[in-house]
Coordinates of C-alpha atoms and ligand atoms in Angstrom, one line a residue:
Chain P
X79 CA -21.1 -22.1 34.5
X80 CA -24.0 -20.1 35.9
X81 CA -24.8 -20.8 39.0
X82 CA -27.9 -20.6 41.3
X83 CA -27.2 -18.3 44.1
X84 CA -29.4 -18.3 47.5
X85 CA -29.0 -15.8 50.3
X86 CA -30.3 -16.7 54.0
X87 CA -31.3 -15.2 56.8
X88 CA -28.6 -12.0 56.0
X89 CA -28.4 -9.4 58.6
X90 CA -25.3 -7.6 57.3
X91 CA -23.0 -4.5 59.4
X92 CA -20.8 -1.3 59.4
X93 CA -19.8 -1.8 63.3
X94 CA -22.4 -1.7 65.2
X95 CA -24.9 -0.1 62.4
X96 CA -27.2 -2.5 60.8
X97 CA -27.4 -2.3 57.1
X98 CA -29.8 -4.6 56.4
X99 CA -32.2 -7.2 58.6
X100 CA -32.8 -10.4 57.4
X101 CA -33.0 -10.5 53.6
X102 CA -33.9 -14.5 52.0
X103 CA -33.6 -14.1 48.0
X104 CA -33.2 -17.3 45.8
X105 CA -31.0 -16.5 42.1
X106 CA -32.0 -18.8 38.8
X107 CA -29.3 -19.5 37.3
X108 CA -29.3 -17.8 33.6
X109 CA -31.4 -15.3 34.4
X110 CA -31.5 -11.3 35.5
X111 CA -32.9 -10.5 38.8
X112 CA -32.8 -6.8 39.5
X113 CA -32.1 -4.8 43.1
X114 CA -34.9 -2.1 42.8
X115 CA -35.4 0.4 45.7
X116 CA -34.7 4.3 47.6
X117 CA -31.5 5.7 47.9
X118 CA -29.9 3.8 51.5
X119 CA -32.1 1.1 52.0
X120 CA -28.7 -1.2 51.1
X121 CA -29.6 -2.7 48.0
X122 CA -25.4 -2.1 47.7
X123 CA -24.7 -3.8 50.7
X124 CA -27.0 -7.1 50.1
X125 CA -24.8 -7.5 46.8
X126 CA -21.9 -6.7 48.3
X127 CA -22.1 -9.6 50.2
X128 CA -23.0 -11.8 47.5
X129 CA -19.6 -12.3 46.5
X130 CA -17.5 -11.0 50.1
X131 CA -16.6 -8.1 49.3
X132 CA -18.8 -6.5 52.2
X133 CA -15.6 -7.3 54.4
X134 CA -13.6 -5.3 52.4
X135 CA -14.9 -2.0 54.5
X136 CA -13.3 -2.0 57.7
X137 CA -15.8 -3.5 60.3
X138 CA -18.3 -4.4 58.2
X139 CA -19.3 -8.1 58.9
X140 CA -22.7 -10.7 57.9
X141 CA -24.5 -13.3 59.6
X142 CA -26.6 -15.7 57.7
X143 CA -25.7 -17.8 54.4
X144 CA -25.0 -17.6 51.2
X145 CA -25.1 -20.0 48.9
X146 CA -23.7 -21.0 45.5
X147 CA -25.2 -23.9 43.9
X148 CA -25.7 -25.5 47.2
X149 CA -22.5 -23.9 49.1
X150 CA -21.9 -21.5 52.0
X151 CA -19.7 -18.8 50.1
X152 CA -19.2 -17.9 54.4
X153 CA -18.5 -21.3 55.9
X154 CA -15.2 -21.4 58.1
X155 CA -11.8 -22.7 55.4
X156 CA -13.3 -20.8 52.1
X157 CA -11.5 -18.1 50.7
X158 CA -12.8 -15.6 49.9
X159 CA -10.6 -14.6 46.9
X160 CA -11.7 -18.0 45.0
X161 CA -15.2 -16.7 45.8
X162 CA -14.5 -13.3 44.2
X163 CA -13.3 -15.5 41.3
X164 CA -16.0 -17.3 40.6
X165 CA -18.8 -14.1 41.9
X166 CA -18.2 -10.8 39.5
X167 CA -18.7 -7.4 40.3
X168 CA -19.2 -4.9 37.7
X169 CA -19.3 -1.1 39.8
X170 CA -21.6 2.4 39.7
X171 CA -18.3 4.1 38.3
X172 CA -16.1 2.4 35.3
X173 CA -12.8 2.1 37.0
X174 CA -10.0 0.4 34.7
X175 CA -6.5 -0.2 35.9
X176 CA -4.5 3.5 34.8
X177 CA -1.6 1.7 34.3
X178 CA -3.0 -0.6 32.4
X179 CA -3.5 -0.8 27.9
X180 CA -7.0 -2.0 27.2
X181 CA -5.6 -5.4 26.7
X182 CA -4.8 -5.5 29.5
X183 CA -7.4 -4.0 31.8
X184 CA -9.5 -7.4 30.5
X185 CA -6.8 -9.9 30.5
X186 CA -5.9 -8.3 34.3
X187 CA -8.0 -11.1 36.3
X188 CA -5.9 -14.1 34.5
X189 CA -2.4 -12.6 34.1
X190 CA -2.3 -11.4 36.8
X191 CA -3.8 -15.0 38.1
X192 CA -0.6 -16.9 36.8
X193 CA -1.7 -17.0 33.4
X194 CA 1.0 -16.5 30.9
X195 CA 0.3 -18.1 27.7
X196 CA 0.0 -15.1 24.7
X197 CA -2.2 -16.4 22.3
X198 CA -4.6 -18.1 25.2
X199 CA -4.6 -14.2 26.5
X200 CA -5.2 -12.4 23.1
X201 CA -7.9 -15.2 22.3
X202 CA -9.5 -14.2 25.5
X203 CA -9.1 -10.5 25.4
X204 CA -11.1 -10.7 22.1
X205 CA -13.6 -13.1 22.4
X206 CA -14.4 -11.0 26.5
X207 CA -14.3 -7.6 24.4
X208 CA -16.6 -9.1 21.9
X209 CA -18.8 -10.2 24.4
X210 CA -18.9 -7.0 25.6
X211 CA -20.0 -5.4 22.4
X212 CA -15.9 -3.5 22.5
X213 CA -13.7 -4.9 20.4
X214 CA -15.7 -3.3 16.9
X215 CA -14.8 -0.2 19.1
X216 CA -11.3 -0.6 20.5
X217 CA -9.6 -3.3 17.8
X218 CA -7.1 -1.1 16.2
X219 CA -6.2 0.4 19.7
X220 CA -5.4 -2.1 22.3
X221 CA -2.3 -1.3 23.5
X222 CA -3.9 2.1 24.2
X223 CA -4.4 2.9 28.0
X224 CA -7.8 2.1 29.8
X225 CA -8.1 5.6 30.7
X226 CA -8.6 6.9 27.0
X227 CA -12.1 5.2 26.6
X228 CA -15.2 7.3 27.3
X229 CA -17.2 6.8 30.1
X230 CA -19.5 4.0 27.8
X231 CA -16.9 2.4 26.7
X232 CA -15.1 2.0 29.9
X233 CA -17.5 0.7 31.5
X234 CA -18.1 -1.7 28.6
X235 CA -14.1 -2.8 29.2
X236 CA -14.8 -3.2 33.0
X237 CA -17.4 -5.5 31.4
X238 CA -14.9 -7.0 29.1
X239 CA -12.7 -7.6 32.6
X240 CA -15.0 -9.5 34.2
X241 CA -16.4 -11.5 32.1
X242 CA -12.8 -12.6 31.1
X243 CA -12.2 -14.2 34.8
X244 CA -15.3 -15.9 33.8
X245 CA -17.3 -15.7 36.4
X246 CA -20.0 -18.3 37.7
X247 CA -22.3 -14.7 38.3
X248 CA -22.3 -11.4 37.4
X249 CA -23.2 -8.7 40.1
X250 CA -23.5 -5.2 38.6
X251 CA -24.7 -2.3 41.6
X252 CA -26.2 0.4 38.7
X253 CA -23.6 -0.1 36.1
X254 CA -25.2 2.2 33.7
X255 CA -26.0 5.4 36.5
X256 CA -23.1 7.5 34.8
X257 CA -23.2 6.1 31.3
X258 CA -25.6 8.5 28.1
X259 CA -29.3 6.7 26.8
X260 CA -26.9 5.0 23.7
X261 CA -24.8 3.7 25.8
X262 CA -27.2 2.3 28.2
X263 CA -28.6 0.9 26.0
X264 CA -25.5 -0.4 24.6
X265 CA -25.3 -2.3 28.0
X266 CA -28.8 -3.8 28.5
X267 CA -28.7 -5.1 25.4
X268 CA -25.1 -6.9 26.5
X269 CA -26.7 -8.0 29.8
X270 CA -29.5 -9.3 28.1
X271 CA -26.2 -11.7 26.0
X272 CA -24.6 -11.8 29.2
X273 CA -28.0 -13.9 30.7
X274 CA -27.3 -16.5 28.4
X275 CA -24.4 -17.6 30.2
X276 CA -24.6 -15.8 32.9
X277 CA -26.3 -15.4 36.5
X278 CA -26.9 -11.5 36.8
X279 CA -28.2 -9.8 39.5
X280 CA -28.5 -5.8 38.5
X281 CA -28.8 -3.1 41.3
X282 CA -31.2 -0.1 39.3
X283 CA -32.0 3.1 39.6
X284 CA -34.3 2.7 36.7
X285 CA -37.4 1.2 36.8
X286 CA -37.5 1.3 33.4
X287 CA -34.5 0.0 32.6
X288 CA -35.7 -3.4 35.8
X289 CA -38.5 -4.3 33.4
X290 CA -36.4 -4.4 30.5
X291 CA -33.9 -6.2 31.6
X292 CA -35.0 -8.8 34.7
X293 CA -36.8 -12.1 34.9
X294 CA -37.7 -11.6 38.2
X295 CA -37.6 -8.3 40.7
X296 CA -36.2 -7.7 44.3
X297 CA -37.7 -4.4 46.5
X298 CA -35.9 -3.5 49.4
X299 CA -36.8 -0.9 51.2
X300 CA -36.3 0.4 55.0
X301 CA -39.1 2.1 57.9
X302 CA -36.9 4.5 58.7
X303 CA -33.6 6.9 59.0
X304 CA -31.4 4.4 61.4
X305 CA -33.8 1.6 60.7
X306 CA -31.5 -1.3 58.9
X307 CA -33.0 -2.3 55.3
X308 CA -35.2 -4.9 53.9
X309 CA -36.2 -7.0 51.5
X310 CA -39.9 -6.4 51.0
X311 CA -40.8 -8.9 47.8
X312 CA -39.5 -10.8 45.3
X313 CA -40.8 -11.9 42.1
X314 CA -41.2 -12.5 38.9
X315 CA -40.6 -8.1 37.3
X316 CA -44.1 -8.4 35.4
X317 CA -45.8 -9.0 38.4
X318 CA -43.8 -6.3 40.1
X319 CA -44.6 -3.9 37.8
X320 CA -48.4 -4.2 37.4
X321 CA -49.3 -5.9 40.4
X322 CA -47.5 -6.4 42.7
X323 CA -47.8 -7.9 46.2
X324 CA -47.2 -5.1 48.7
X325 CA -48.7 -2.2 49.5
X326 CA -45.2 -0.2 49.1
X327 CA -43.8 -1.8 46.5
X328 CA -46.3 -0.3 43.8
X329 CA -45.8 2.9 46.0
X330 CA -42.4 2.8 45.5
X331 CA -43.2 1.9 41.7
X332 CA -45.9 4.4 40.3
X333 CA -43.3 7.2 41.9
X334 CA -45.2 8.2 45.2
X335 CA -42.4 8.0 47.2
X336 CA -38.3 7.0 47.0
Chain G
X127 CA -46.3 33.9 51.0
X128 CA -48.2 34.9 46.7
X129 CA -47.1 33.0 43.8
X130 CA -46.1 36.0 41.7
X131 CA -43.8 36.3 45.1
X132 CA -42.0 33.1 44.4
X133 CA -41.8 34.0 41.1
X134 CA -39.2 36.2 41.4
X135 CA -36.0 35.9 41.6
X136 CA -33.9 36.1 44.6
X137 CA -32.5 39.3 44.3
X138 CA -33.2 41.7 41.6
X139 CA -30.6 41.4 38.6
X140 CA -28.9 44.7 38.8
X141 CA -24.8 45.0 38.9
X142 CA -23.2 47.3 40.1
X143 CA -20.3 49.3 39.3
X144 CA -17.6 48.6 42.1
X145 CA -17.0 50.5 45.0
X146 CA -14.3 52.7 45.5
X147 CA -13.7 51.1 49.1
X148 CA -13.3 47.8 47.6
X149 CA -11.6 48.8 44.7
X150 CA -8.7 49.9 47.2
X151 CA -9.1 46.8 48.9
X152 CA -8.5 44.5 46.1
X153 CA -5.5 47.0 45.0
X154 CA -3.9 46.6 48.4
X155 CA -3.9 43.0 48.4
X156 CA -2.6 43.0 45.6
X157 CA 0.4 44.9 46.6
X158 CA 1.0 43.3 49.7
X159 CA 0.8 39.8 48.3
X160 CA 3.5 40.5 45.3
X161 CA 5.6 42.1 48.2
X162 CA 5.6 39.1 50.0
X163 CA 6.3 37.2 47.1
X164 CA 9.0 39.5 46.5
X165 CA 10.6 39.3 49.8
X166 CA 10.6 35.4 49.4
X167 CA 12.5 35.7 46.4
X168 CA 15.3 37.9 47.8
X169 CA 17.4 35.8 49.5
X170 CA 16.9 32.9 47.4
X171 CA 18.0 34.7 44.0
X172 CA 20.9 36.4 46.3
X173 CA 21.8 33.8 47.5
X174 CA 22.1 32.2 44.3
X175 CA 23.5 35.1 42.5
X176 CA 26.5 34.8 45.6
X177 CA 27.2 31.3 45.3
X178 CA 27.6 31.4 41.3
X179 CA 29.3 34.4 41.3
X180 CA 31.9 33.4 43.6
X181 CA 31.8 29.4 42.3
X182 CA 32.1 29.5 38.8
X183 CA 35.2 29.8 38.7
X184 CA 36.2 26.3 39.9
X185 CA 34.0 25.0 38.3
X186 CA 34.9 26.1 34.6
X187 CA 38.6 24.6 35.8
X188 CA 39.7 21.7 34.0
X189 CA 40.4 19.2 36.8
X190 CA 37.8 20.0 38.9
X191 CA 35.7 17.5 38.4
X192 CA 38.0 15.1 36.9
X193 CA 40.8 15.4 40.3
X194 CA 40.9 15.2 43.6
X195 CA 43.2 17.1 45.9
X196 CA 45.9 14.7 46.8
X197 CA 49.2 16.6 46.9
X198 CA 47.7 19.9 46.4
X199 CA 49.0 22.8 49.3
X200 CA 46.7 24.3 51.0
X201 CA 46.7 27.7 48.9
X202 CA 47.3 26.3 45.1
X203 CA 44.4 26.7 43.2
X204 CA 44.6 22.9 41.5
X205 CA 42.6 19.9 41.7
X206 CA 39.3 19.3 42.1
X207 CA 36.1 17.5 44.0
X208 CA 36.0 14.4 42.6
X209 CA 36.6 12.6 45.4
X210 CA 33.8 14.8 47.9
X211 CA 31.7 13.9 44.8
X212 CA 32.3 10.7 44.6
X213 CA 32.0 10.6 48.4
X214 CA 28.4 12.2 48.1
X215 CA 27.1 10.2 45.7
X216 CA 28.1 6.9 47.2
X217 CA 27.0 8.2 51.3
X218 CA 23.7 8.7 48.9
X219 CA 23.0 6.3 47.4
X220 CA 24.1 3.2 50.0
X221 CA 21.0 5.0 52.2
X222 CA 18.5 5.3 49.9
X223 CA 19.6 1.5 48.4
X224 CA 18.6 0.9 52.6
X225 CA 15.9 3.5 53.0
X226 CA 13.8 3.5 50.5
X227 CA 13.0 -0.5 50.4
X228 CA 12.0 0.1 54.2
X229 CA 10.4 3.1 53.5
X230 CA 7.7 1.9 50.8
X231 CA 7.2 -1.4 52.7
X232 CA 6.5 0.7 56.2
X233 CA 3.9 3.1 54.2
X234 CA 2.2 -0.5 52.7
X235 CA 1.7 -1.6 55.9
X236 CA 0.2 1.6 56.8
X237 CA -1.8 2.3 53.8
X238 CA -2.9 -1.3 53.5
X239 CA -3.4 -3.6 56.4
X240 CA -2.7 -1.1 59.4
X241 CA -4.8 -1.1 61.3
X242 CA -4.5 -0.5 65.4
X243 CA -2.4 -0.1 68.1
X244 CA 1.2 -2.0 65.6
X245 CA 0.1 0.8 63.2
X246 CA -0.6 3.8 64.9
X247 CA 2.9 3.5 66.8
X248 CA 4.2 3.7 63.8
X249 CA 2.5 6.6 62.6
X250 CA 3.8 7.6 65.4
X251 CA 7.8 7.0 65.3
X252 CA 7.7 8.6 62.1
X253 CA 6.8 11.2 63.1
X254 CA 9.4 11.5 66.3
X255 CA 11.4 10.3 63.8
X256 CA 11.0 13.5 61.0
X257 CA 11.1 15.8 64.3
X258 CA 15.0 14.7 65.0
X259 CA 17.9 16.8 64.5
X260 CA 20.3 15.6 62.3
X261 CA 23.5 15.7 64.7
X262 CA 21.1 13.3 67.5
X263 CA 20.8 10.6 64.4
X264 CA 24.8 11.0 63.7
X265 CA 25.2 10.4 67.9
X266 CA 22.8 7.9 67.6
X267 CA 25.1 6.2 64.6
X268 CA 28.0 7.2 66.7
X269 CA 27.5 5.4 70.0
X270 CA 24.9 2.4 68.3
X271 CA 28.2 2.0 65.5
X272 CA 31.6 3.5 67.2
X273 CA 31.1 2.9 70.6
X274 CA 28.9 0.0 71.0
X275 CA 29.7 -2.1 68.4
X276 CA 33.4 -0.9 68.3
X277 CA 33.6 0.1 65.0
X278 CA 35.9 2.2 62.7
X279 CA 34.0 5.4 61.8
X280 CA 33.3 5.1 57.9
X281 CA 31.3 6.1 55.0
X282 CA 28.9 3.5 55.5
X283 CA 27.9 4.9 59.3
X284 CA 27.4 8.1 57.6
X285 CA 24.1 6.7 55.4
X286 CA 23.3 4.6 58.5
X287 CA 23.0 8.4 60.1
X288 CA 21.5 9.5 56.8
X289 CA 18.7 6.6 56.5
X290 CA 17.0 7.9 59.7
X291 CA 16.8 10.6 58.4
X292 CA 15.7 10.0 55.0
X293 CA 13.0 7.1 55.8
X294 CA 10.1 9.0 57.5
X295 CA 10.3 11.2 54.3
X296 CA 9.7 9.1 51.9
X297 CA 7.4 6.9 54.2
X298 CA 5.3 9.9 54.7
X299 CA 5.4 10.9 50.7
X300 CA 4.6 7.3 50.1
X301 CA 2.2 6.7 53.1
X302 CA 0.4 9.4 50.7
X303 CA 0.4 8.6 47.6
X304 CA -0.6 5.0 48.1
X305 CA -3.8 7.2 49.8
X306 CA -4.5 8.7 46.3
X307 CA -5.2 5.7 45.2
X308 CA -9.0 5.3 44.6
X309 CA -10.6 2.7 46.4
X310 CA -12.6 1.7 43.9
X311 CA -9.5 0.1 42.3
X312 CA -8.9 -2.2 45.0
X313 CA -12.0 -3.0 44.8
X314 CA -12.2 -3.7 40.8
X315 CA -8.7 -6.0 41.8
X316 CA -9.9 -8.1 44.2
X317 CA -13.8 -8.1 42.1
X318 CA -11.0 -10.1 39.2
X319 CA -10.4 -12.9 42.3
X320 CA -7.0 -11.7 42.6
X321 CA -5.5 -11.7 46.3
X322 CA -5.0 -8.5 48.2
X323 CA -1.0 -8.8 48.3
X324 CA -1.2 -8.9 44.5
X325 CA -3.4 -6.9 44.0
X326 CA -1.2 -4.0 45.8
X327 CA 2.0 -5.4 44.0
X328 CA 0.2 -4.7 40.7
X329 CA -2.4 -2.2 40.8
X330 CA -1.9 0.0 43.8
X331 CA 1.8 0.3 43.2
X332 CA 2.1 1.1 39.5
X333 CA -0.9 3.8 40.4
X334 CA 1.1 4.9 43.0
X335 CA 4.6 4.7 41.5
X336 CA 5.1 7.6 39.8
X337 CA 4.5 9.8 43.0
X338 CA 6.6 7.3 44.8
X339 CA 9.9 8.1 42.5
X340 CA 9.9 12.1 42.8
X341 CA 9.6 11.5 46.5
X342 CA 12.3 9.9 47.3
X343 CA 14.1 11.5 44.2
X344 CA 13.7 14.7 46.7
X345 CA 14.5 13.3 49.7
X346 CA 17.7 11.9 48.2
X347 CA 18.4 15.7 47.2
X348 CA 17.6 16.9 50.5
X349 CA 20.0 14.1 52.9
X350 CA 22.8 15.3 50.4
X351 CA 23.2 18.6 52.7
X352 CA 23.9 17.2 55.5
X353 CA 26.5 17.7 57.4
X354 CA 25.7 16.3 60.9
X355 CA 26.1 12.6 60.0
X356 CA 30.1 13.9 58.0
X357 CA 30.7 15.6 60.7
X358 CA 30.9 13.1 63.5
X359 CA 31.5 10.0 61.5
X360 CA 34.1 9.4 58.9
X361 CA 37.4 11.5 58.3
X362 CA 38.5 13.9 56.0
X363 CA 40.7 12.7 53.1
X364 CA 42.6 14.8 51.1
X365 CA 41.7 12.4 47.9
X366 CA 39.5 9.6 47.2
X367 CA 38.8 6.7 48.8
X368 CA 36.2 3.9 46.9
X369 CA 35.0 1.6 50.4
X370 CA 32.4 2.9 51.7
X371 CA 33.0 0.1 54.7
X372 CA 36.4 1.6 55.4
X373 CA 38.6 5.1 55.5
X374 CA 38.2 8.2 55.1
X375 CA 35.8 9.4 52.6
X376 CA 34.9 13.1 51.4
X377 CA 31.8 14.2 50.8
X378 CA 30.8 17.8 49.5
X379 CA 29.6 19.0 52.6
X380 CA 33.0 17.9 54.5
X381 CA 35.1 19.1 51.8
X382 CA 33.5 22.7 52.7
X383 CA 33.4 22.3 55.9
X384 CA 37.4 20.9 55.9
X385 CA 38.7 23.9 53.9
X386 CA 36.5 27.0 55.5
X387 CA 39.9 26.2 58.0
X388 CA 42.0 27.6 55.0
X389 CA 41.9 31.1 54.7
X390 CA 43.8 31.6 51.0
X391 CA 42.4 32.1 48.1
X392 CA 42.4 29.2 46.8
X393 CA 40.5 27.9 49.8
X394 CA 37.6 30.3 49.0
X395 CA 37.2 29.7 45.9
X396 CA 37.1 25.8 46.8
X397 CA 34.5 26.5 49.4
X398 CA 32.3 28.5 46.9
X399 CA 33.2 25.9 44.2
X400 CA 31.7 23.1 46.1
X401 CA 28.3 24.5 47.2
X402 CA 27.4 25.5 43.8
X403 CA 28.4 21.5 42.8
X404 CA 26.5 20.0 45.7
X405 CA 23.6 23.2 44.3
X406 CA 23.8 21.5 41.1
X407 CA 23.7 18.5 42.3
X408 CA 20.8 19.0 43.8
X409 CA 18.9 20.4 41.8
X410 CA 19.5 17.6 39.0
X411 CA 18.6 14.8 41.4
X412 CA 15.1 17.2 41.4
X413 CA 15.3 17.4 37.7
X414 CA 15.8 13.2 37.4
X415 CA 12.4 13.6 40.3
X416 CA 10.0 15.8 37.6
X417 CA 11.8 13.8 34.2
X418 CA 11.0 10.3 35.8
X419 CA 7.8 11.2 37.2
X420 CA 6.4 12.3 33.7
X421 CA 7.6 9.0 32.3
X422 CA 5.7 7.1 34.1
X423 CA 2.9 9.4 35.2
X424 CA -0.4 7.8 34.3
X425 CA -1.7 8.6 30.4
X426 CA -4.6 9.2 29.0
X427 CA -4.2 9.5 25.2
Ligands
LIG583 N1 -18.7 2.2 53.6 C1 -20.1 2.0 55.2 N2 -19.7 2.7 56.2 C2 -21.0 2.7 56.7 N3 -22.2 2.5 56.4 C3 -22.6 2.6 55.2 C4 -21.4 2.5 54.4 N4 -22.0 1.8 53.7 C5 -23.0 2.6 53.7 N5 -23.8 2.5 54.6 C6 -24.9 2.5 54.9 O1 -25.1 0.9 55.3 C7 -27.3 1.6 54.3 C8 -27.5 1.1 52.6 O2 -26.5 1.5 51.8 P1 -26.1 1.7 50.6 O3 -25.2 1.8 49.7 O4 -26.1 -0.2 50.3 O5 -27.6 1.9 50.0 P2 -27.5 1.5 48.5 O6 -29.7 1.2 48.8 O7 -27.2 0.8 47.6 O8 -28.1 2.8 48.5 P3 -27.9 4.1 47.0 O9 -29.3 3.5 45.7 O10 -28.3 5.2 47.0 O11 -26.9 3.7 46.4 C9 -27.1 3.4 54.6 O12 -27.9 2.9 55.9 C10 -25.6 3.8 54.0 O13 -25.7 4.8 55.1
LIG584 MG1 -25.7 1.8 45.9

């Protein structure tokens, strides 16, 4: 079940250093939101606060609210484990579990949550691998180690692993940056497919990619080194790329800086 | 600066012949390094050769691995090290059963949970423990086990002293192995909604397993030859004793030490035979460690 995500007045810190200031944004369900902006402006940091992954870093902390269908995931008593089960994440570098086979990687989320039913696990593995457009390539070697796949296949394996637990939201941090153009296209097609069922937020450095896959685009920027990153604007992708509201956005998109 | 200047390569593309001086220095360094290697090898080869030459006859005698010295006279070459082999293995295994789980748990604490003063204190204690000489560990257990608790000397007391010596090695090697597991794997697991403890048990530990096994086996091989604890904490026996909690029990180092006072040819042969057996045992453990780590290593193909 896709859900909507609202971030309100996020101030995000690493120890004493404030990395991001006053970010407010809304991500509607069944919609792709792209985060763009120069390196170091806090895109990954914001993304990681959306599923409470940020607090895994020692000393990191967050002020503000993140609402999942109106429910604050940072409210007292909310278990971050539950939050992350509902809001999945795909990382920049493919990171399959090296000790597990392809199939075990895909069903890791369910199996480690205690699901034992073998036929159900098989079914989920196949559905997730088909969903990640990987089934045809690996169906004959499901018991081979996950690390034996190519980089692009590994990344799709990680996507399969993330969607196998059926999250409501899928966060992707530069999922294509380590991939060749063909694998990139495969993943972009996949995102277009996944959009029907999931709410997706994707960080990318590739403007064309943002333009191709996303419905709305958020542009982040930072005033200078040591300053916190800020959300400059968020709007429909078409509008951001044709007629942005801010000069900085236009400069960035047209390649005048960053 | 003109453009032509910028276009010129930073260094003209000319290859110089090696100068004589550099060749000479290269030769000198090669000779020195090879020499150092040979010098390091000499005592090792010498030691191995001596032990093999003086001890092999004991190992091929029919009763060596199957009999103890029960009823054997000092100058009579008969019987074997069956009882000492059992003693060494039993003491080392009991030690491993205690030290390995504690060591792994401590390493997990240090790597995955430890923050602040308690972690620093633990690291500090492990450092100190790894510098404790074996005789001090033995005397400590003597003071605790025998003087304070009033218990008898036994093989178990030896195992306890060995635990003190093995623990820091296990903690250290496990800690290193756990730190080698990429943070990305932990995050990938958290992102699936898997709790931290389960991530450690099902993702982090399996990934580090081969290194942990190797480290523990090497630590075990190391304590097999420890002599001070067996001199202080258990009595010598000519015959086999299966009970680690009661009575005298000989181990290989103790066997060697005891036969040292036996000036006869039979005693000499027993010393070298036991030394060779001990070396082979340690090698066997190292071999097992290698094989296990081969098998549990992460396969990519
Ligand atoms: N673990 C960390 N500890 C301390 N500071 C960090 C940490 N991770 C990121 N930062 C800082 O937070 C700021 C934002 O980093 P972030 O990784 O979110 O940038 P980004 O927009 O994702 O950049 P990129 O496009 O290069 O991935 C940077 O100034 C960075 O140095
Ligand atoms: Mg980033």
